Amino acid sequence: MTVTDDVPLIDQHCHAVLARDPEPAEFAGGLTEAATAGTRDRWHSSLGLAVRRWCAPVLDLPAHASPEDYLERRAELGWWEATQRLLRAAGVEHWLVDTGHAPSPGLGPGEVCGAGHEVVRIEQVAETLASRVESPAGLLDGFREGLRERAAGAVALKTVVAYRSGLDVPGECPPDRDAAAAAEGWLRSGGTRLNDPVLHAWVVHEATRIGAELGLPLQFHTGFGDDDLHLREVDPLLLTDFLRATRDSGVAVVLLHCWPFHRNAAYLAHVFDHVSVDIGLTLPFVGVRADDVLAEALELAPFDSVLYSSDGSVLPELHHLGAVLWRHHFGRLLDSWLADDMVDIGTAERLAFGVGAGNAARLHPRLG
Ligand SMILES: [Zn+2]
């Protein structure tokens, strides 16, 4: 028993799961951030070991079952049964689902168990408008209106500016005339993937204003992710000017994932009251080192700024592993603090509950 065992989790950032049986190569592709599984054996990794250790028993197999036995049993049960078992066993009450990236066909985890809530990807709002608006000014007005509309039923906003022009977002919002000039060029070039840095900075600042007005946190992808980002451009420290400029704006900023910059993210949460840090990080990816990664994040981050998430996507194994590995490693970390008499049991329980659910509940009033 550890203090994390019974915490009902809020998974404050995840994605839909695949609503059909995956092919073996597709499953292996889900175990990596590379674009495809490639020629490497993706099971032969920390994440592969975690699936065999923690997911196999949920499908009635012994721990450490071989990848072949795992996939055979999964196919025998079928995707729906496997998905139900894995998601239910995660012990999550609320799933905050980024709908900007979903498998096809996809299923929100909240349709299986717990409650699902939408996180709106702000770039998607701009990109959807591009083919419909008649002028650059129409794009700016349409974005303001469209984001408010999409946000009406959502619990948070999310930006992937890290993947496009990087996190060096200016502290000042570009004036509308500069954003309109940038929008003109972007629309002329086809207006598909929002990648103009000036227009993107404007979109992020507008979303910040709208998030503050509606009480919705703005999540930033930072650090490790798919292979179309430049890791050198996604250190959350690059957001320092933006964070300094928005500290009194009323918006809550959530730094997602963060690895290998989780210590930098923790520093930002330390110095800026409106910044929270997502400690779900990439726990399934870092394997036996998860205790240390969690401990590093907790060096500087105020404990009420730390949030759990899985970033699970496509494979329900990832939603499951996010939760069980958080319970396992965070529980072990707090056990070691208790053994060292660094903390009393009541405070350890408060810390575990806060990170698992309480801090996210406070940040997302719409969860009710
Ligand atoms: Zn994500």
Coordinates of C-alpha atoms and ligand atoms in Angstrom, one line a residue:
M1 CA 0.0 0.0 0.0
T2 CA 1.2 3.5 -0.8
V3 CA -0.4 6.9 -0.5
T4 CA -1.0 7.0 -4.3
D5 CA -3.0 3.7 -4.5
D6 CA -6.5 5.1 -4.0
V7 CA -6.2 8.5 -5.5
P8 CA -9.0 9.0 -8.1
L9 CA -7.1 10.5 -11.0
I10 CA -7.8 13.4 -13.3
D11 CA -6.0 12.7 -16.5
Q12 CA -5.6 16.3 -17.5
H13 CA -4.2 15.7 -21.0
C14 CA -4.8 12.7 -23.2
H15 CA -6.2 11.7 -26.6
A16 CA -8.7 9.2 -28.1
V17 CA -8.0 5.5 -28.5
L18 CA -8.1 3.5 -31.7
A19 CA -11.6 2.0 -32.1
R20 CA -10.6 -1.2 -33.8
D21 CA -7.9 -3.9 -33.5
P22 CA -4.5 -2.6 -34.4
E23 CA -2.2 -4.5 -36.8
P24 CA 1.0 -5.6 -35.0
A25 CA 3.1 -3.0 -36.8
E26 CA 0.6 -0.3 -35.8
F27 CA 0.8 -1.4 -32.2
A28 CA 4.6 -1.2 -32.3
G29 CA 4.2 2.2 -33.9
G30 CA 2.1 3.3 -30.9
L31 CA 5.1 2.5 -28.7
T32 CA 7.3 5.2 -30.2
E33 CA 7.2 9.0 -30.9
A34 CA 8.9 8.2 -34.3
A35 CA 6.7 8.6 -37.3
T36 CA 6.6 4.8 -37.8
A37 CA 7.9 1.8 -35.9
G38 CA 10.7 1.7 -38.5
T39 CA 13.2 -1.1 -38.5
R40 CA 13.8 -1.2 -34.7
D41 CA 12.1 -3.6 -32.4
R42 CA 9.9 -1.1 -30.5
W43 CA 9.0 -3.7 -27.9
H44 CA 12.6 -3.9 -26.9
S45 CA 12.5 -0.6 -25.0
S46 CA 11.5 0.7 -21.5
L47 CA 8.0 1.3 -22.8
G48 CA 7.8 -2.2 -24.3
L49 CA 8.9 -3.7 -21.0
A50 CA 6.2 -1.6 -19.2
V51 CA 3.4 -3.0 -21.5
R52 CA 4.6 -6.6 -20.8
R53 CA 4.9 -6.0 -17.1
W54 CA 1.8 -3.9 -16.3
C55 CA -0.7 -4.5 -19.1
A56 CA -0.3 -8.2 -19.7
P57 CA -1.9 -9.1 -16.3
V58 CA -4.9 -6.9 -17.1
L59 CA -5.5 -9.2 -20.1
D60 CA -5.1 -12.3 -17.9
L61 CA -1.5 -13.0 -19.0
P62 CA 1.5 -13.4 -16.6
A63 CA 3.6 -10.3 -16.1
H64 CA 6.4 -10.1 -18.7
A65 CA 4.4 -12.1 -21.3
S66 CA 6.1 -12.0 -24.7
P67 CA 5.0 -9.4 -27.3
E68 CA 3.7 -12.3 -29.5
D69 CA 1.5 -13.7 -26.6
Y70 CA 0.4 -10.2 -25.7
L71 CA -0.8 -9.3 -29.2
E72 CA -2.4 -12.8 -29.6
R73 CA -4.4 -12.4 -26.4
R74 CA -5.3 -8.8 -27.2
A75 CA -6.7 -9.9 -30.6
E76 CA -8.6 -12.8 -29.0
L77 CA -10.3 -10.4 -26.5
G78 CA -10.9 -7.8 -29.2
W79 CA -10.2 -4.1 -29.0
W80 CA -13.3 -3.2 -27.1
E81 CA -12.8 -5.7 -24.3
A82 CA -9.0 -4.9 -24.1
T83 CA -9.8 -1.1 -24.1
Q84 CA -12.4 -1.4 -21.4
R85 CA -10.2 -3.4 -19.1
L86 CA -7.2 -1.2 -19.5
L87 CA -9.0 2.1 -19.1
R88 CA -11.1 0.9 -16.1
A89 CA -8.1 -0.4 -14.3
A90 CA -6.4 3.1 -14.6
G91 CA -8.7 4.4 -11.9
V92 CA -9.3 7.7 -13.7
E93 CA -12.5 9.8 -13.0
H94 CA -12.0 12.6 -15.5
W95 CA -10.3 12.5 -18.9
L96 CA -9.4 15.8 -20.5
V97 CA -9.1 14.9 -24.2
D98 CA -7.2 17.0 -26.7
T99 CA -9.4 16.5 -29.8
G100 CA -6.8 18.1 -32.1
H101 CA -5.2 14.7 -32.8
A102 CA -7.2 11.5 -32.9
P103 CA -6.9 8.1 -34.5
S104 CA -9.4 7.0 -37.1
P105 CA -11.8 5.5 -36.0
G106 CA -11.3 7.0 -32.6
L107 CA -13.1 6.7 -29.3
G108 CA -12.8 9.1 -26.4
P109 CA -11.8 7.4 -23.2
G110 CA -14.8 9.0 -21.4
E111 CA -17.1 6.9 -23.7
V112 CA -15.7 3.8 -21.9
C113 CA -15.5 4.9 -18.3
G114 CA -15.3 8.0 -16.2
A115 CA -16.2 11.4 -17.6
G116 CA -14.7 12.9 -20.8
H117 CA -14.1 16.6 -21.4
E118 CA -12.8 18.5 -24.4
V119 CA -9.5 20.3 -24.7
V120 CA -9.7 22.5 -27.8
R121 CA -6.6 22.8 -30.0
I122 CA -6.4 26.5 -30.9
E123 CA -4.5 25.9 -34.2
Q124 CA -7.3 23.7 -35.4
V125 CA -9.7 26.6 -35.0
A126 CA -7.6 28.8 -37.2
E127 CA -6.9 26.1 -39.8
T128 CA -10.5 25.2 -40.1
L129 CA -11.3 28.8 -40.9
A130 CA -8.7 29.3 -43.6
S131 CA -10.8 27.8 -46.4
R132 CA -13.9 29.7 -45.4
V133 CA -12.8 33.3 -44.8
E134 CA -12.7 35.9 -47.5
S135 CA -10.0 38.2 -46.1
P136 CA -7.1 38.2 -43.6
A137 CA -9.2 40.5 -41.3
G138 CA -12.0 37.9 -41.6
L139 CA -9.6 35.3 -40.3
L140 CA -8.7 37.3 -37.2
D141 CA -12.4 38.1 -36.4
G142 CA -13.4 34.5 -37.3
F143 CA -10.7 33.1 -34.9
R144 CA -11.9 35.3 -32.0
E145 CA -15.5 34.2 -32.6
G146 CA -14.7 30.6 -33.5
L147 CA -12.5 30.0 -30.5
R148 CA -15.2 31.3 -28.1
E149 CA -17.7 29.0 -29.7
R150 CA -15.5 25.9 -29.5
A151 CA -14.5 26.8 -26.0
A152 CA -18.1 27.1 -24.8
G153 CA -18.3 23.3 -24.1
A154 CA -14.6 22.8 -23.3
V155 CA -12.5 22.7 -20.1
A156 CA -9.1 23.9 -21.5
L157 CA -7.3 25.2 -24.6
K158 CA -4.1 23.7 -26.0
T159 CA -1.4 25.0 -28.3
V160 CA 1.1 23.2 -30.5
V161 CA 3.2 26.2 -31.3
A162 CA 6.1 24.1 -30.1
Y163 CA 5.7 22.0 -33.2
R164 CA 5.5 24.9 -35.6
S165 CA 7.7 28.0 -34.9
G166 CA 8.9 26.8 -31.5
L167 CA 8.3 28.2 -28.0
D168 CA 10.1 31.5 -28.4
V169 CA 6.7 33.3 -28.3
P170 CA 7.1 37.1 -27.9
G171 CA 5.9 38.7 -24.7
E172 CA 3.9 41.3 -26.7
C173 CA 0.9 40.3 -28.9
P174 CA 1.7 41.3 -32.5
P175 CA -0.7 44.2 -33.5
D176 CA -3.7 43.2 -35.6
R177 CA -2.2 44.9 -38.7
D178 CA 0.9 42.7 -38.5
A179 CA -1.2 39.6 -37.9
A180 CA -3.4 40.5 -40.8
A181 CA -0.4 40.9 -43.1
A182 CA 1.0 37.5 -41.9
A183 CA -2.5 36.0 -42.4
E184 CA -2.5 37.3 -46.0
G185 CA 0.7 35.4 -46.8
W186 CA -0.4 32.3 -45.0
L187 CA -3.8 32.2 -46.8
R188 CA -2.1 32.8 -50.1
S189 CA 0.2 29.9 -49.5
G190 CA -2.8 27.6 -49.0
G191 CA -3.5 28.1 -45.3
T192 CA -3.3 24.5 -44.3
R193 CA -0.8 24.1 -41.4
L194 CA -0.5 27.2 -39.3
N195 CA 3.2 27.9 -39.3
D196 CA 3.7 31.6 -39.7
P197 CA 5.4 32.8 -36.5
V198 CA 3.8 36.3 -36.4
L199 CA 0.3 34.9 -37.0
H200 CA 0.9 32.1 -34.6
A201 CA 2.1 34.4 -31.8
W202 CA -1.1 36.5 -32.4
V203 CA -3.2 33.3 -32.1
V204 CA -1.5 32.3 -28.9
H205 CA -2.0 35.7 -27.3
E206 CA -5.6 35.9 -28.4
A207 CA -6.2 32.4 -27.0
T208 CA -4.5 33.6 -23.7
R209 CA -7.0 36.5 -23.5
I210 CA -10.0 34.3 -24.3
G211 CA -8.8 31.6 -21.8
A212 CA -8.4 34.2 -19.1
E213 CA -11.9 35.6 -19.9
L214 CA -13.6 32.2 -19.8
G215 CA -11.5 30.7 -17.0
L216 CA -9.9 28.0 -19.2
P217 CA -6.2 27.0 -18.8
L218 CA -4.0 27.2 -21.8
Q219 CA -1.9 24.0 -22.3
F220 CA 1.5 24.3 -24.1
H221 CA 3.1 21.2 -25.6
T222 CA 6.8 21.4 -24.4
G223 CA 9.7 19.0 -24.7
F224 CA 9.7 15.5 -26.1
G225 CA 7.1 14.6 -28.8
D226 CA 6.6 13.4 -32.3
D227 CA 9.5 13.6 -34.7
D228 CA 8.3 16.7 -36.5
L229 CA 9.5 19.1 -33.7
H230 CA 13.0 20.4 -33.1
L231 CA 13.8 19.5 -29.5
R232 CA 16.1 22.6 -29.2
E233 CA 13.1 24.9 -29.9
V234 CA 10.8 23.4 -27.3
D235 CA 12.5 24.1 -24.0
P236 CA 9.8 25.8 -21.9
L237 CA 12.4 28.4 -20.8
L238 CA 11.9 29.9 -24.2
L239 CA 8.4 31.0 -22.9
T240 CA 10.0 33.2 -20.2
D241 CA 9.1 36.5 -21.9
F242 CA 5.6 35.3 -22.7
L243 CA 5.1 34.1 -19.1
R244 CA 6.4 37.3 -17.7
A245 CA 4.0 39.3 -19.8
T246 CA 1.0 37.2 -19.0
R247 CA 1.6 36.7 -15.2
D248 CA -1.2 39.2 -14.4
S249 CA -3.5 38.3 -17.3
G250 CA -5.6 35.9 -15.3
V251 CA -4.8 32.9 -17.6
A252 CA -3.5 29.6 -16.1
V253 CA -0.6 28.2 -18.2
V254 CA 0.0 24.4 -18.2
L255 CA 3.4 23.2 -19.4
L256 CA 2.8 19.7 -20.8
H257 CA 5.2 16.7 -20.9
C258 CA 8.4 18.8 -20.6
W259 CA 11.0 16.0 -20.7
P260 CA 14.0 16.4 -20.8
F261 CA 13.4 20.0 -19.7
H262 CA 11.2 19.1 -16.7
R263 CA 13.6 20.8 -14.3
N264 CA 13.3 24.0 -16.3
A265 CA 9.5 23.7 -16.3
A266 CA 9.6 23.2 -12.5
Y267 CA 11.6 26.4 -12.2
L268 CA 9.0 28.3 -14.2
A269 CA 6.2 27.0 -12.0
H270 CA 8.4 28.1 -9.0
V271 CA 8.7 31.7 -10.2
F272 CA 5.4 32.2 -12.0
D273 CA 2.2 31.7 -10.0
H274 CA 0.1 31.2 -13.1
V275 CA 2.2 28.3 -14.4
S276 CA 1.5 24.6 -13.7
V277 CA 3.7 21.7 -14.7
D278 CA 2.4 18.4 -16.0
I279 CA 4.2 15.6 -14.2
G280 CA 2.7 12.8 -16.2
L281 CA 5.6 13.6 -18.4
T282 CA 6.6 10.6 -20.3
L283 CA 6.7 8.1 -17.4
P284 CA 6.1 5.0 -19.5
F285 CA 9.0 6.0 -21.8
V286 CA 11.6 6.6 -19.1
G287 CA 11.1 3.2 -17.5
V288 CA 13.0 2.5 -14.2
R289 CA 14.2 6.1 -14.1
A290 CA 10.7 7.4 -13.5
D291 CA 11.3 7.8 -9.7
D292 CA 14.2 10.2 -10.5
V293 CA 12.4 12.1 -13.1
L294 CA 9.5 12.7 -10.7
A295 CA 11.9 13.7 -8.0
E296 CA 13.6 16.2 -10.3
A297 CA 10.3 17.8 -11.2
L298 CA 9.5 18.2 -7.5
E299 CA 12.8 19.8 -6.6
L300 CA 11.5 23.3 -7.4
A301 CA 7.9 23.0 -8.5
P302 CA 5.5 24.2 -5.7
F303 CA 3.5 21.1 -4.9
D304 CA 0.2 22.8 -5.8
S305 CA 1.5 23.5 -9.3
V306 CA 2.0 19.9 -10.3
L307 CA -0.5 17.9 -12.4
Y308 CA -1.0 14.3 -13.5
S309 CA -1.6 13.3 -17.1
S310 CA -0.9 10.3 -19.3
D311 CA -0.8 11.9 -22.8
G312 CA -2.2 8.5 -23.8
S313 CA -3.1 8.3 -27.5
V314 CA -4.2 5.6 -29.9
L315 CA -3.3 2.6 -27.6
P316 CA -5.3 2.4 -24.3
E317 CA -2.2 0.8 -22.9
L318 CA -0.7 4.3 -22.7
H319 CA -3.6 5.7 -20.7
H320 CA -3.3 2.7 -18.4
L321 CA 0.5 2.9 -18.0
G322 CA 0.4 6.6 -17.3
A323 CA -1.8 5.9 -14.3
V324 CA -0.3 2.7 -13.0
L325 CA 3.3 4.0 -13.4
W326 CA 2.4 7.3 -11.7
R327 CA 0.9 5.4 -8.8
H328 CA 3.9 3.0 -8.6
H329 CA 6.7 5.5 -9.0
F330 CA 5.2 8.5 -7.2
G331 CA 4.1 6.2 -4.4
R332 CA 7.6 4.8 -4.1
L333 CA 9.1 8.3 -4.1
L334 CA 6.7 9.4 -1.3
D335 CA 7.5 6.1 0.6
S336 CA 11.2 7.0 0.5
W337 CA 10.4 10.5 1.9
L338 CA 8.3 8.9 4.6
A339 CA 11.1 6.4 5.4
D340 CA 13.5 9.3 5.7
D341 CA 11.1 11.2 7.9
M342 CA 11.1 14.1 5.3
V343 CA 7.3 14.3 5.4
D344 CA 4.5 13.2 7.7
I345 CA 1.8 10.9 6.4
G346 CA -0.9 13.6 6.3
T347 CA 1.2 15.9 4.1
A348 CA 2.3 13.0 1.9
E349 CA -1.4 12.1 1.3
R350 CA -2.2 15.7 0.6
L351 CA 0.6 15.8 -1.9
A352 CA -0.5 12.6 -3.7
F353 CA -4.1 13.7 -3.9
G354 CA -3.2 17.2 -5.1
V355 CA -1.0 16.0 -7.9
G356 CA -3.4 13.1 -8.9
A357 CA -6.5 15.2 -8.9
G358 CA -6.9 18.1 -6.5
N359 CA -4.7 20.6 -8.4
A360 CA -6.3 19.8 -11.7
A361 CA -9.8 20.2 -10.2
R362 CA -8.9 23.6 -8.9
L363 CA -7.5 24.7 -12.2
H364 CA -10.5 23.5 -14.2
P365 CA -13.6 24.8 -12.5
R366 CA -15.8 23.4 -15.3
L367 CA -15.1 19.9 -14.2
G368 CA -17.6 20.5 -11.4
Ligands
ZN1 ZN -1.0 15.2 -26.3

